[in-house]
Amino acid sequence: MAYGDIDPINADEPANVPPAAQPPPLAVPSAEAPDEPPLALPAPLPPFALPPLAAPPVAVSPFAPPPDAVPPLAAEPTVAEPSLAAAVPAADAPAVESPEMRPSTESPASTEADVPPVGPAPKRKRGLLVGLVVTLVLVLLAVPAFLALGSGGADEAATAAAPSPSASAAAAPTGPPASPKPGDPPYVAFAWAKASILQSLTDMSTAYAAGSLAGFVKPAADKKLRGELEVRFRSLRAMKVSNLKLTADSGPFDDKKVGGYSEWGVTVAINHCFVVPSCEPDKMLVDTAWRDSPSGYRLVKWSRVKDLRGPQPWEVSTLTAAVGSRAIVAAPKSLAGRARSFLPAAERAAKIADKYVLGRKPDRYVIYLAGPSDWKKWFGGSEDWAIGFAIPASEERSDIVLRAEEISGGYAESVMKHEMGHVATLAGRDYRDYNGENWWLTEGIAEYIEWDGRSVGSYDRKLSSRKFLREKSYKGNLERLVPDDDAPDWQIDAAYGLAYYATRCVADQYGHKKLMKFADQVLRNGRPSEAESPVILGADWKTVTKRCLTYTKQKVGA
């Protein structure tokens, strides 16, 4: 939000089950006395009736094998899939829905439970303990053979009881899925595509960390796409983006044939930090497409970040950057000198903004200096009357764009404090949501942060605020303070001023901590002012607004 913040992704038949084999009759030697009746043998035990294991529900995928299909021996390995934005612009690229993925059939390895040591027992019980252990072992050893006898013939039981080494090795496949061949079921092609694409994303992440441009652009199918990836690589490296991981957020999906080759869509997550080696990463989503070829799957599409009005600066401009301990100032090469000169002011502004952070403290405040063409392009562009704005760059971070030709060095620090105030209080939130009844607090608290440490009597929008109170029938209704898009410049300036005075009033009359708590509930959690005012400020909202109108008139001399 700028100075003048703007409204800136065959089952019916039962299976034939062989009858359970009965244990052979017990061999009894002939008795010498034929008159004695033969020994009565117990009836043969029935086979174990084991209930079927309850299989978990499986999501049906268009690529999953039919129930009677026999999967290849080389089963798909489990692949780790780690999960790579406030004046007001926002969004691009439509979101793509993905079908459900074929679930992995690999079971986690079992582990033996630790058995606590057994204390010494009286000697007379030792034989009983040993006997019980031996009996238990014999029973456990007997169960597999008995189950085998209950499910097939004696030859099968012998085979099951003594598996060959080669059979054991075949049961534990390793390596990537096999390349599909003509006639393979669809799930084989899906597994091959998924494994190939995930490996390419991993290779790109590794290449970025190593500073290898060639490795980063290698999957691209043509020169144009390689050039687009190069812009991203060079700009992100200049801005010290760290711990960058490219992962599949969803997909592959939407398989289609192009020139006889399969093409799959994948939504890729760009997970990253700024400067620091580890953090709670920001995540941005891009749509991609991958097409099979004689040399494997190649990248044929890499969209811009989704859910924004326009491109992020690093997606379309090769940037240079000055990096400090709390701020990053990035700019095109033509403005590299100004980026370096802005950094000290950005560092001072960041230290002020840090005191007002309501959510997660940013790793760095990111400021972009825009030339004339950049101003109309980055994040979808902004209005000509604005000199800066903040905008959500991801779910957790907002970035700042400043119009370089309109900001002098002495004024830059004030503008950056205002915009960093938005980042500190509303990072990741779409500021367009606040261009209504809460506009006064959104802009008022940014002005309040900008004016940190200075007296209310020296505030620089005092004259326009006084003029507005004298010439307009303003009755202190803060929810209607947002200026019209076609309002004269002085009225826009006055609206910002009146928002500041109302915010300063809450701090002076009710306390700074209560102001910040009120802002957190209203701006970040969407609570109505009328509901939170009695709870936090201890007065109903009508009383607060009436009191703050009187405060404002006193401060401006109206």
PDB file of C-alpha atoms in Angstrom, residues 19 25 64 76 91 94 111 144 166 268 282 354 359 399 432 549 554:
ATOM      1  CA  PRO A  19      -9.251 -77.293   1.200  1.00  0.00           C
ATOM      2  CA  PRO A  25      -2.825 -89.182  11.672  1.00  0.00           C
ATOM      3  CA  ALA A  64      -4.017 -47.036 -10.688  1.00  0.00           C
ATOM      4  CA  GLU A  76       7.773 -47.661  -7.416  1.00  0.00           C
ATOM      5  CA  ALA A  91      -2.563 -12.330  -8.904  1.00  0.00           C
ATOM      6  CA  PRO A  94      -4.987 -20.024 -12.727  1.00  0.00           C
ATOM      7  CA  THR A 111      11.404 -52.230  14.404  1.00  0.00           C
ATOM      8  CA  PRO A 144       3.885 -70.267   9.865  1.00  0.00           C
ATOM      9  CA  SER A 166      16.757 -65.426  -4.790  1.00  0.00           C
ATOM     10  CA  VAL A 268       5.710 -26.828  -8.297  1.00  0.00           C
ATOM     11  CA  ASP A 282       8.108 -19.202   2.268  1.00  0.00           C
ATOM     12  CA  ASP A 354      10.570  -4.740  13.929  1.00  0.00           C
ATOM     13  CA  GLY A 359       2.929 -12.047  13.145  1.00  0.00           C
ATOM     14  CA  ASP A 399       7.320  -7.173  -0.333  1.00  0.00           C
ATOM     15  CA  ARG A 432      -7.467  -5.180  -0.958  1.00  0.00           C
ATOM     16  CA  LEU A 549     -12.744  13.011  16.687  1.00  0.00           C
ATOM     17  CA  GLN A 554      -7.588  19.554  19.089  1.00  0.00           C
TER      18      GLN A 554
END
